[in-house]
Coordinates of C-alpha atoms in Angstrom, one line a residue:
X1 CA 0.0 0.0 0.0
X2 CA 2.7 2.1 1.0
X3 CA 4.7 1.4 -2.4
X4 CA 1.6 2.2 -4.5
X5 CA 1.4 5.6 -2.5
X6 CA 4.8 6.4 -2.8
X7 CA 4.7 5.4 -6.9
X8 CA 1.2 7.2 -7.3
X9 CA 3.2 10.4 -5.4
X10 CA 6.3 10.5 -7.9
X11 CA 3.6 10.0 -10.8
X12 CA 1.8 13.0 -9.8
X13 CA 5.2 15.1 -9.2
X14 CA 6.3 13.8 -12.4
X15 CA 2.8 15.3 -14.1
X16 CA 2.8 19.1 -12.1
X17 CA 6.6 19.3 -13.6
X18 CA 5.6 18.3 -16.9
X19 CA 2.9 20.3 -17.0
X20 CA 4.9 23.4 -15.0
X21 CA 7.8 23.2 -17.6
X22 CA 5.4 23.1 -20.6
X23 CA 3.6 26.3 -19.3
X24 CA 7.3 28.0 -18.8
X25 CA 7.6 27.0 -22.6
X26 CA 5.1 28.4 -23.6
X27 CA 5.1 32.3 -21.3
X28 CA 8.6 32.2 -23.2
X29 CA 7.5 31.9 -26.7
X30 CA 4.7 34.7 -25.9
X31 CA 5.5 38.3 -27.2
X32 CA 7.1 40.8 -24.6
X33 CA 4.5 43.3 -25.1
X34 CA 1.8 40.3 -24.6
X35 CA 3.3 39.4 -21.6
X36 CA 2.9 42.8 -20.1
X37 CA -0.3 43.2 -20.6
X38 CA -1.3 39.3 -19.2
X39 CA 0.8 40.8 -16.0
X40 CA -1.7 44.0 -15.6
X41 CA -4.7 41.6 -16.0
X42 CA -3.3 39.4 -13.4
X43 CA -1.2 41.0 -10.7
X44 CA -4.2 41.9 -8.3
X45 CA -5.7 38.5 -7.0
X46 CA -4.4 39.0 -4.1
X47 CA -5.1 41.8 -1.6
X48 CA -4.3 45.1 1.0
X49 CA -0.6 45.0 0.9
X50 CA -0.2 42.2 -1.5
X51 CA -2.3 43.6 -4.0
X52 CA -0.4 46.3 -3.9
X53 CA 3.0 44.9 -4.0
X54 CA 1.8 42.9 -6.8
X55 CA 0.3 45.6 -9.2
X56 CA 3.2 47.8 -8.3
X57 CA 5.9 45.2 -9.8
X58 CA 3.9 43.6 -12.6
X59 CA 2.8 46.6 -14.6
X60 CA 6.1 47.6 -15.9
X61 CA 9.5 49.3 -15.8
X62 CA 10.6 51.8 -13.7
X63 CA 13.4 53.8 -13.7
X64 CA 15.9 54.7 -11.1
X65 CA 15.3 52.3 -8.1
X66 CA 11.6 53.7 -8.1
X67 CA 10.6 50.1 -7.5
X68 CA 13.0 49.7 -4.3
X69 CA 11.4 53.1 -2.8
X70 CA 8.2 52.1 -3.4
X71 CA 8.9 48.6 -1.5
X72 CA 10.4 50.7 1.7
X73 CA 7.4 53.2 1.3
X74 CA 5.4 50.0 2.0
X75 CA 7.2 48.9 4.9
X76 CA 6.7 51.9 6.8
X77 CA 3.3 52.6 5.9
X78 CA 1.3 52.2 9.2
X79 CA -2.1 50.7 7.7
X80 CA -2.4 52.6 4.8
X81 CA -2.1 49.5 1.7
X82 CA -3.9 47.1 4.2
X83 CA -1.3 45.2 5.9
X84 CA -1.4 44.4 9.2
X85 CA 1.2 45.0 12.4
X86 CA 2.2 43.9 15.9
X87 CA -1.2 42.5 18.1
X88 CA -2.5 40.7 14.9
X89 CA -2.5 37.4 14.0
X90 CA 0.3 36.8 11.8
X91 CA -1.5 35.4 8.4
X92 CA 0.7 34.3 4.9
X93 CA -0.5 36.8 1.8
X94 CA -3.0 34.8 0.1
X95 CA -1.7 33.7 -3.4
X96 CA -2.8 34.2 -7.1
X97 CA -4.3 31.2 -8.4
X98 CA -1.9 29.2 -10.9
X99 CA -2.1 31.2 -14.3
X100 CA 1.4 30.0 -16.3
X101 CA -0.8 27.1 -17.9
X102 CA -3.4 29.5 -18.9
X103 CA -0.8 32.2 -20.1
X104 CA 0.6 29.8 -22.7
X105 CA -3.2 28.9 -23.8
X106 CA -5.4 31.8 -23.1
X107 CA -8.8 30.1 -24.2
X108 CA -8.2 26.6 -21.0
X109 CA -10.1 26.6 -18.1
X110 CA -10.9 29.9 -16.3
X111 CA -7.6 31.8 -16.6
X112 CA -6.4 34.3 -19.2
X113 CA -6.6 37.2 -19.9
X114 CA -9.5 38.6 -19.8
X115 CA -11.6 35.5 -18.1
X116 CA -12.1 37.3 -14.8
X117 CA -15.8 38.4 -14.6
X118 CA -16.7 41.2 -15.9
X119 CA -18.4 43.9 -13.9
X120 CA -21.9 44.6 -14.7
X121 CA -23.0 47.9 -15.4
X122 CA -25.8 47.8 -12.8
X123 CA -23.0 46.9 -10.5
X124 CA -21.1 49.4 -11.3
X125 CA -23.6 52.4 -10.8
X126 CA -24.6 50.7 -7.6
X127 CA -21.0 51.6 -6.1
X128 CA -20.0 54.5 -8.4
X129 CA -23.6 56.6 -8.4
X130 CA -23.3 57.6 -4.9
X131 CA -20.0 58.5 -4.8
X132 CA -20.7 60.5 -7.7
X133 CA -23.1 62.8 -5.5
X134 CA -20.6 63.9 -3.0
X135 CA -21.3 67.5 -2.6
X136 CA -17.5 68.7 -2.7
X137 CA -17.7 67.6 -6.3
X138 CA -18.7 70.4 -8.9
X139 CA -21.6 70.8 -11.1
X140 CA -19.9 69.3 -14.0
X141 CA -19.4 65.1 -13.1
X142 CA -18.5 62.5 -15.8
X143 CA -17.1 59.1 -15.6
X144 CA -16.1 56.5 -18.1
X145 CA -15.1 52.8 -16.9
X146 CA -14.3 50.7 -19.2
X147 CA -13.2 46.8 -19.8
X148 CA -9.8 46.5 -21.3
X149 CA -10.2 43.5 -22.4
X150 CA -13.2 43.5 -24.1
X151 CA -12.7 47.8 -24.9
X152 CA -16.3 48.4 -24.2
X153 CA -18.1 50.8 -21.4
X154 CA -19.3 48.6 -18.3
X155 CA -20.2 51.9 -16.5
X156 CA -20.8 56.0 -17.9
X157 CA -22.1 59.4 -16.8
X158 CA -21.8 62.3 -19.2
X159 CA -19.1 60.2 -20.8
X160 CA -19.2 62.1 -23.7
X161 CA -19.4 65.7 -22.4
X162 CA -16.2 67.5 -23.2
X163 CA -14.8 69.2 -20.4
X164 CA -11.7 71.2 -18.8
X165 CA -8.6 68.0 -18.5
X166 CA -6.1 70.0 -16.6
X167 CA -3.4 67.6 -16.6
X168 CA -4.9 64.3 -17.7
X169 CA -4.7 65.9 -21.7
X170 CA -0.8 64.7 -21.1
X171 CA -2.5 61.0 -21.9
X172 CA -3.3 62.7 -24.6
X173 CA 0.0 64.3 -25.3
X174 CA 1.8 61.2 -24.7
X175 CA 0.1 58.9 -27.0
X176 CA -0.2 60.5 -29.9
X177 CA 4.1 61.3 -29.5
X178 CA 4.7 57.6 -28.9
X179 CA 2.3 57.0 -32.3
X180 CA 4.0 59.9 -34.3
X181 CA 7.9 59.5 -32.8
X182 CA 8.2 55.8 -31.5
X183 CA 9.5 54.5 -27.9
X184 CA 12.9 54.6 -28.7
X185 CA 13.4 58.4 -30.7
X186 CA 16.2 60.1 -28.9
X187 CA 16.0 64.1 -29.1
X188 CA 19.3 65.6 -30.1
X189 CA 21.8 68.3 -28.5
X190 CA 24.9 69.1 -31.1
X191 CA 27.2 71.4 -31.7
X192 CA 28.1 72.1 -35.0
X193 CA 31.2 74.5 -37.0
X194 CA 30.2 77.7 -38.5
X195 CA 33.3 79.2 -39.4
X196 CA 37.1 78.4 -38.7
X197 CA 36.4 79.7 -35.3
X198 CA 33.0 79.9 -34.6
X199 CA 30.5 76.8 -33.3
X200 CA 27.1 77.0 -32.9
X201 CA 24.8 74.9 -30.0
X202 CA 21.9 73.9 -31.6
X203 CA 19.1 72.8 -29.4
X204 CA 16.7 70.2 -30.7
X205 CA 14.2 70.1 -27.8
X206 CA 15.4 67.6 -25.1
X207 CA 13.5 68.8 -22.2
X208 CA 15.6 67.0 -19.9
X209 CA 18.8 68.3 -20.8
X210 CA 21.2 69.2 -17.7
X211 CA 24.2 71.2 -17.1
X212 CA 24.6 69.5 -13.0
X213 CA 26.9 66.8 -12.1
X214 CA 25.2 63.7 -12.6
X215 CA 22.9 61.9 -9.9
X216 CA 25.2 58.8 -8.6
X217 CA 22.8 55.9 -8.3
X218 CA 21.2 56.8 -11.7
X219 CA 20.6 53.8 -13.8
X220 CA 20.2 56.2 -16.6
X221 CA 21.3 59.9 -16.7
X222 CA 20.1 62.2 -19.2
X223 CA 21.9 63.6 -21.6
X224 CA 24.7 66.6 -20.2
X225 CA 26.2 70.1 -21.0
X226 CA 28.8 68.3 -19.5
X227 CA 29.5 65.5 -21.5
X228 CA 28.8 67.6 -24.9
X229 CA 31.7 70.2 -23.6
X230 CA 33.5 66.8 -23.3
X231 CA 33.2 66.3 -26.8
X232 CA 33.3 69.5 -28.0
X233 CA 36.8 70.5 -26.3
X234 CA 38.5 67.1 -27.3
X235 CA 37.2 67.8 -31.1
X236 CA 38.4 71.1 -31.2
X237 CA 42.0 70.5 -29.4
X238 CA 42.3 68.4 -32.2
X239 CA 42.4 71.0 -34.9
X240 CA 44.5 73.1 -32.5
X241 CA 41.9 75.4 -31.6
X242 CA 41.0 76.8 -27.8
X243 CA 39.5 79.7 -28.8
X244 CA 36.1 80.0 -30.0
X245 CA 33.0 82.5 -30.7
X246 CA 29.7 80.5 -29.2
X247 CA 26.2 81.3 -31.1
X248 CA 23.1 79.1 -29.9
X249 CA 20.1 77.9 -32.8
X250 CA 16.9 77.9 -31.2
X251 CA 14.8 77.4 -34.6
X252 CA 13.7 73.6 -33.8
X253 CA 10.9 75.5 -32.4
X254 CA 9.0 78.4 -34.0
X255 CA 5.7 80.6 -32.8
X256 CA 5.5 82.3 -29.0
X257 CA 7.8 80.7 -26.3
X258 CA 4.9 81.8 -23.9
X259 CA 2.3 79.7 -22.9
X260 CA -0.8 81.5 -22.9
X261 CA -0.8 81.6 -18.8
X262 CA 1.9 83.5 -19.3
X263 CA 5.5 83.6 -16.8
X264 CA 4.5 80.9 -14.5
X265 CA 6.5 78.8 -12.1
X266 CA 4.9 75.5 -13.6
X267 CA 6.5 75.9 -16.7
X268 CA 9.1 77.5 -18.1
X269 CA 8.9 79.4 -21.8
X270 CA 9.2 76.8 -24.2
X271 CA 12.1 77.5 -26.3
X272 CA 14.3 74.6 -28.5
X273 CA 17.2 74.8 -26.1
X274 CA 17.1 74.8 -22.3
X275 CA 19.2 73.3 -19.4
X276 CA 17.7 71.6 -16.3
X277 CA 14.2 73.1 -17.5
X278 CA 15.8 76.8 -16.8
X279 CA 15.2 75.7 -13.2
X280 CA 16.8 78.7 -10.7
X281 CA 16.5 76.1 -8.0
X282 CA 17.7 72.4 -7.1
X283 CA 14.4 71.2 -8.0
X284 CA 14.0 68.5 -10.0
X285 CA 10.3 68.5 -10.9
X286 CA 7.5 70.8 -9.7
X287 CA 6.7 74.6 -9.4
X288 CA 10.2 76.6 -9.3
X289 CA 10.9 79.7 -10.4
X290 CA 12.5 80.0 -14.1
X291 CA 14.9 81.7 -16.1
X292 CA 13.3 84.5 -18.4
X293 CA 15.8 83.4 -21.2
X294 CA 16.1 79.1 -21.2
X295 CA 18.2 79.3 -24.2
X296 CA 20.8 82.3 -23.4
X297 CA 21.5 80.5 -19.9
X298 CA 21.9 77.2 -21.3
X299 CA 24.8 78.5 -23.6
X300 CA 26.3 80.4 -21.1
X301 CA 26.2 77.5 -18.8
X302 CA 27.8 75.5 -21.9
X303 CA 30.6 78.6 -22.3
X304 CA 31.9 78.0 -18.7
X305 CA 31.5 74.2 -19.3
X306 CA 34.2 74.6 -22.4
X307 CA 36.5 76.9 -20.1
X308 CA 36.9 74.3 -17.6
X309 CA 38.3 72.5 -20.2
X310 CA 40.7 74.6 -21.8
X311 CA 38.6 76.1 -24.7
X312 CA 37.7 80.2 -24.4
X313 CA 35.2 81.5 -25.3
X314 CA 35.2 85.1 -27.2
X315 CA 32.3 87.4 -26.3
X316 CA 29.0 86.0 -25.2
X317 CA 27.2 83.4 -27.0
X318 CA 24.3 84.6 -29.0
X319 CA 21.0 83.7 -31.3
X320 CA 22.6 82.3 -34.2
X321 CA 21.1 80.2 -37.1
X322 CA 23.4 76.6 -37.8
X323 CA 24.5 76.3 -41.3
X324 CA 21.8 74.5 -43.5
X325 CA 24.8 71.4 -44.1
X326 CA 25.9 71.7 -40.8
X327 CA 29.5 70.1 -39.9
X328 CA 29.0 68.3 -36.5
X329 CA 31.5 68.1 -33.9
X330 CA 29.4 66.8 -30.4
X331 CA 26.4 65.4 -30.4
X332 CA 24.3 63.7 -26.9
X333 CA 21.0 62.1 -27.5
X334 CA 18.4 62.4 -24.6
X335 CA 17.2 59.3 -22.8
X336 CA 14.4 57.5 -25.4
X337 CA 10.8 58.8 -25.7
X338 CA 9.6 56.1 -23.4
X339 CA 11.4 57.2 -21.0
X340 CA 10.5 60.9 -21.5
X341 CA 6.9 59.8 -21.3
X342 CA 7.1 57.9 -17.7
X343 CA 8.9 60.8 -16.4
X344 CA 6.0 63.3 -18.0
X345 CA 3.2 61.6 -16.5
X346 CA 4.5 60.1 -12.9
X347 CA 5.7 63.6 -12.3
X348 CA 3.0 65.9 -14.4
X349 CA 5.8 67.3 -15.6
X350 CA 4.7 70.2 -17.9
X351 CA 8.3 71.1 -19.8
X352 CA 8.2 67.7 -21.2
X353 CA 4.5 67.4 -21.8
X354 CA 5.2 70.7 -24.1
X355 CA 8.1 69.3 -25.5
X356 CA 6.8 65.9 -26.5
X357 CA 3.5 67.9 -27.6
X358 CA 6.1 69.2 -30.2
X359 CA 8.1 66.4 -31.0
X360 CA 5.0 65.1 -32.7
X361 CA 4.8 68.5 -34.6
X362 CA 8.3 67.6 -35.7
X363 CA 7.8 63.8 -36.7
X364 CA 4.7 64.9 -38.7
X365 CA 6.3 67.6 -40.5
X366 CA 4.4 70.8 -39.0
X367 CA 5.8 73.5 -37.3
X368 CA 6.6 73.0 -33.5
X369 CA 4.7 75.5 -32.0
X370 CA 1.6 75.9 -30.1
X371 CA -0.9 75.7 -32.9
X372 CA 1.4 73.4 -34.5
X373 CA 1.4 70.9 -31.9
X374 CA -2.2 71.4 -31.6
X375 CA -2.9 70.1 -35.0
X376 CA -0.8 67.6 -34.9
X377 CA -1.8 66.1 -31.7
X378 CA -5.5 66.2 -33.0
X379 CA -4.5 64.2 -36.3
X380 CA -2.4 61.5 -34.5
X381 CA -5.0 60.8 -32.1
X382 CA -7.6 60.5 -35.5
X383 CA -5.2 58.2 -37.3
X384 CA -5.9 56.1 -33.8
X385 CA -9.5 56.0 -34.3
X386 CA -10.1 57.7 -30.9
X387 CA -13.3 59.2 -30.2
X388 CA -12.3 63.1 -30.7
X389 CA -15.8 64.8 -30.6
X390 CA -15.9 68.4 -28.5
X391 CA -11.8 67.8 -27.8
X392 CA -9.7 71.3 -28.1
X393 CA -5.4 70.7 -27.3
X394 CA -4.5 74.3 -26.9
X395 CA -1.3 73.1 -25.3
X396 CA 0.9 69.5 -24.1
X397 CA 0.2 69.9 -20.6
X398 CA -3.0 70.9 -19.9
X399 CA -2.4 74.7 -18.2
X400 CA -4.3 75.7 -20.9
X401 CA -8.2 76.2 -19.7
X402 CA -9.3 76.1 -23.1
X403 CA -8.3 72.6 -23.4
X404 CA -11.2 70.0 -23.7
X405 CA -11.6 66.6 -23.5
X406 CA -14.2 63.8 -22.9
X407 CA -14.4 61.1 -20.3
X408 CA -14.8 58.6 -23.1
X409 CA -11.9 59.9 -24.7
X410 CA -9.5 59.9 -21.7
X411 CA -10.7 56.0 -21.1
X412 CA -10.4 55.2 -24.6
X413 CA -6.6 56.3 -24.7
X414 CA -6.0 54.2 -21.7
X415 CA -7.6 51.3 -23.6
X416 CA -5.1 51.6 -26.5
X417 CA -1.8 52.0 -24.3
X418 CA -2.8 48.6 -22.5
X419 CA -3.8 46.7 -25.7
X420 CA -1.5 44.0 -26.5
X421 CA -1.6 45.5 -30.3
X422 CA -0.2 48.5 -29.2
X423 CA 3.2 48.1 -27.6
X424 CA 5.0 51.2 -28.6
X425 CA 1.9 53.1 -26.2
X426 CA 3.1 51.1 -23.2
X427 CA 5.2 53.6 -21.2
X428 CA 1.1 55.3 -21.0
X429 CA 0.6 52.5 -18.4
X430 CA 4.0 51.8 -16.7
X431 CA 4.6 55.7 -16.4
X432 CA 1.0 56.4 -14.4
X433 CA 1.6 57.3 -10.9
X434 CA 0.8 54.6 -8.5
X435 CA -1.9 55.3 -5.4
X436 CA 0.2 56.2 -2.2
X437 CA 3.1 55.0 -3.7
X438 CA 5.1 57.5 -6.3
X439 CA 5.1 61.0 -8.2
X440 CA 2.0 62.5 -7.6
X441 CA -0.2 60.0 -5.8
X442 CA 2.1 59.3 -3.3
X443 CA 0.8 61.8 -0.7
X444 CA -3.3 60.9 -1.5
X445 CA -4.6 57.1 -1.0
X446 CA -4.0 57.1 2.6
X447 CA -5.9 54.3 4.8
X448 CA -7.8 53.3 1.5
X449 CA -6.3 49.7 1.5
X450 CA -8.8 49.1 -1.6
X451 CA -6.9 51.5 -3.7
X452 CA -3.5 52.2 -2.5
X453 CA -0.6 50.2 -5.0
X454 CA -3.8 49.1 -6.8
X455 CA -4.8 52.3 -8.5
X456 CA -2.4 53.8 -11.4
X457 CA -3.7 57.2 -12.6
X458 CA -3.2 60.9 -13.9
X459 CA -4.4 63.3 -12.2
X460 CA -5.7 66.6 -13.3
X461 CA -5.4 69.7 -11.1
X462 CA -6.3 73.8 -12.1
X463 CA -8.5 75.8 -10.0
X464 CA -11.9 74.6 -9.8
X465 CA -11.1 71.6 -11.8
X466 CA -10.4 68.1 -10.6
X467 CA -10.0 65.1 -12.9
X468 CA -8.5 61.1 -12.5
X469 CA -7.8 58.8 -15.2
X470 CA -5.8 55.7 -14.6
X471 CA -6.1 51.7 -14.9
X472 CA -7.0 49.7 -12.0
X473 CA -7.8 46.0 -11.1
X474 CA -10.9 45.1 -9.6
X475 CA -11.5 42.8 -7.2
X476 CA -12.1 39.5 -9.5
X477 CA -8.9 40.1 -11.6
X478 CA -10.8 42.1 -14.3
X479 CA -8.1 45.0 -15.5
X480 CA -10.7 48.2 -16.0
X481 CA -9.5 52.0 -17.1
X482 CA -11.7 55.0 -15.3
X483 CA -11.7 58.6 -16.0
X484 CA -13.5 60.7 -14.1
X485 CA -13.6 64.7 -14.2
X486 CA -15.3 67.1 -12.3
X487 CA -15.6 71.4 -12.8
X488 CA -16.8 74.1 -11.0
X489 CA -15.0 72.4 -7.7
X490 CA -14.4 74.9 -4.2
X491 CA -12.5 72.3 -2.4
X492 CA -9.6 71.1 -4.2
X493 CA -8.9 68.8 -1.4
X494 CA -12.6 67.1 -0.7
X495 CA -12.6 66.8 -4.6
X496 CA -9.6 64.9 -4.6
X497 CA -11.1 62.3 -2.2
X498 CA -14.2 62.2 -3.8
X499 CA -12.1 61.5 -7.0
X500 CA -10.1 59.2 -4.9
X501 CA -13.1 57.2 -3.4
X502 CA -14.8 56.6 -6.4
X503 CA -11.4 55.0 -8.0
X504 CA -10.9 53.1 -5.0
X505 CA -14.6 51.5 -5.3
X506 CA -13.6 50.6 -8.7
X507 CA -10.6 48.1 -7.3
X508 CA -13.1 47.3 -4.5
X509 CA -16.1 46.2 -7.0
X510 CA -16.7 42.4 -8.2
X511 CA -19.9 44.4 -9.2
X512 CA -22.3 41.6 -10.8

């Protein structure tokens, strides 16, 4: 009896690794960008902290340790994601149920992506509809929620009123970039000859350029003053020269440098060529006061760069046009669009959001400027077959007032960056901000253990105007996008929760 036991035992180990190494087999054979999405649709079976840990880590790359500081975050957080401390009976996370089998055959069983029940729409009105009354939210209320999987509406009110974004229109911004320019386009910084002794720095947009040491612990830096005076002075003691004149081309960029809003410390004037996004602080992201002339300190930043190494240069640098064949001597490339796109949207960072609005003026041959952007934003988005109706892009960011958008539309781009046809719109999901966790969710979320590390969303933020739009996993396993938006607001801070509360019921919702 004991021999038949032990036989029937190795049998059945012998089966689970046959059938564990065929499932390994076949997640290896399946696309990258496949993969990622199955990961988003999966990573929340579990709960509080797990589901949080879990969704955190599954839904994509992170630069620069973010992953690491989100982990610590979690570790001091006293309740806030759900898990539990000291006095409480010590219990193991509960586990995901086994998918690997299902991953390699999407269609077995009750796995795969999208097999988790989907919510009903009565369901969903029966958690979101109250919510949706909470007086500190204005006159104006819409909400789209929709099924990724499928990419229909389970759940809508006004969906398809246009409204004010704010910052949410940088989903906007960013796809239609990543459609027009591709992940991996690198903006350009060179420096070119004009003359026997005369060089030009010709700026070609990199938002992110920076004239300060670089950060140690970076994975990746972007591109530097420093390393193009590098270049610059090796290439010219070369050909024996260490004195130069220094003109700067700003002409990447044409129309106002002004956003309409005018000098502002949330963004400074958009100009071709710009170090540290003419930050007069340390700051790395945020309101900070800014240079009135990006372009003239960048160059003068570069000037001293060259005389540290040996190279003078004669007079001050000034606006100057690069020859039309120009002769290059440097040139640094800015960290890829991807990565520009994460940074834009965990941080709402508005330089970039302007700059990328531009970089799809560029790739689709119209001028970089605000109307240009404008247009071309608007035509990428069409070419996507996105639902456009009422939607104005005065501007990349969303500072703009005169910006409008609809709920459906906002959803609907959220639906394309997660669709497994669509991999180049990824960095859309990885780079949302994650509830409680990073950029700039990480102070809101707190004590909701239904939402924090589960929720990934924009936010949207002017006076008066409050808007969310982000991906979340509900409680089944079904991978949902929500956008909701609210106007005429006189508590920033109770529309935020109310904003906050109706995500959270969304990751809280089976809703049959």
């Amino acid at each position: 009896m004991q021999r038949s036991a032990r036989t029937a035992s190795r049998a059945a180990g012998r089966s689970v690794r046959a059938a564990t190494d065929t499932a390994q087999q076949a997640w290896e054979a399946t696309p990258r960008h496949t993969r990622q999405t199955w990961r988003l649709t999966v990573v929340s079976a579990a709960t509080g902290l797990a589901v949080a840990t879990v969704a955190v880590a599954a839904a994509g790359p992170w630069d620069s340790g973010q992953r690491t500081a989100e982990r610590a975050e979690a570790a001091v957080m006293d309740g806030a994601s759900g898990e539990h401390h000291a006095g409480d009976r010590v219990r193991p996370a509960p586990s995901a149920p086994p998918v690997l089998p299902a991953l390699g055959d999407p269609t077995a069983g009750a796995a795969g992506r999208g097999a988790a029940p989907v919510p009903t729409g009565a369901g969903l009105a029966d958690a979101l509809e109250p919510l949706l009354k909470d007086p500190a939210l204005g006159p104006l209320r819409t909400a789209s929620v929709l099924d990724v999987a499928a990419g229909r509406q389970v759940f809508g009110a006004d969906q398809d009123k246009a409204a004010t974004p704010a910052s949410t229109v940088k989903l906007a911004t960013a796809v239609a970039a990543l459609a027009t320019r591709g992940p991996d386009h690198r903006i350009d910084t060179t420096v070119v000859r004009a003359g026997k002794d005369r060089i030009v720095l010709v700026g070609g947009g990199d938002p992110t350029l920076t004239a300060r040491a670089p950060q140690p612990g970076t994975v990746e830096q972007p591109a530097s003053l420093r390393t193009l005076a590098d270049a610059t002075a090796r290439a010219l003691r070369k050909e024996h020269r260490t004195t130069v004149e220094l003109g700067y081309d700003t002409s990447a960029y044409s129309g106002p440098v002004d956003h309409p809003i005018g000098p502002n410390e949330n963004l400074a004037p958009v100009t071709a060529l710009m170090a540290d996004e003419a930050r007069l602080d340390d700051s790395d992201h945020g309101p900070a006061p800014r240079a009135a002339d990006p372009a003239d300190d960048a160059a003068r930043a570069f000037a001293d760069l060259l005389h540290q190494r040996g190279i003078t240069v004669d007079g001050d640098p000034a606006a100057a046009k690069a020859p039309k064949k120009p002769d290059r001597l440097a040139t640094v490339h800015s960290l890829p669009l991807s990565a520009l796109v994460e940074r834009m949207l965990t941080h709402s960072d508005n330089d970039i959001a302007e700059a990328l609005a531009r970089q799809t003026a560029l790739g689709s041959g119209r001028p970089a400027s605000f109307a240009g952007a404008s247009q071309a934003v608007r035509t990428a988005l069409a070419r996507q077959r996105l639902p456009l109706a009422g939607a104005v892009f005065a501007d990349g960011s969303g500072l703009d007032r005169t910006d409008k958008v609809s709920a459906t539309l906002l959803s609907h781009l959220l639906v394309q960056a997660a669709s497994p046809g669509q991999p180049a719109l990824r960095p859309v999901v990885t780079g949302l901000p994650v509830a409680a966790f990073t950029g700039t969710l990480s102070g809101r979320y707190a004590g909701q253990s239904a939402g924090a590390g589960a929720v990934r969303a924009k936010t949207g933020t002017l006076t008066g105007v409050n808007t969310l739009a982000g991906t979340v996993v509900d409680a089944d396993g079904r991978l949902l996008v929500f956008s909701f938006m609210t106007s005429g607001t006189t508590d920033p801070q109770g529309a935020q929760k109310a904003l906050d509360n109706l995500a959270s019921a969304v990751a809280n919702c089976g809703c049959r």
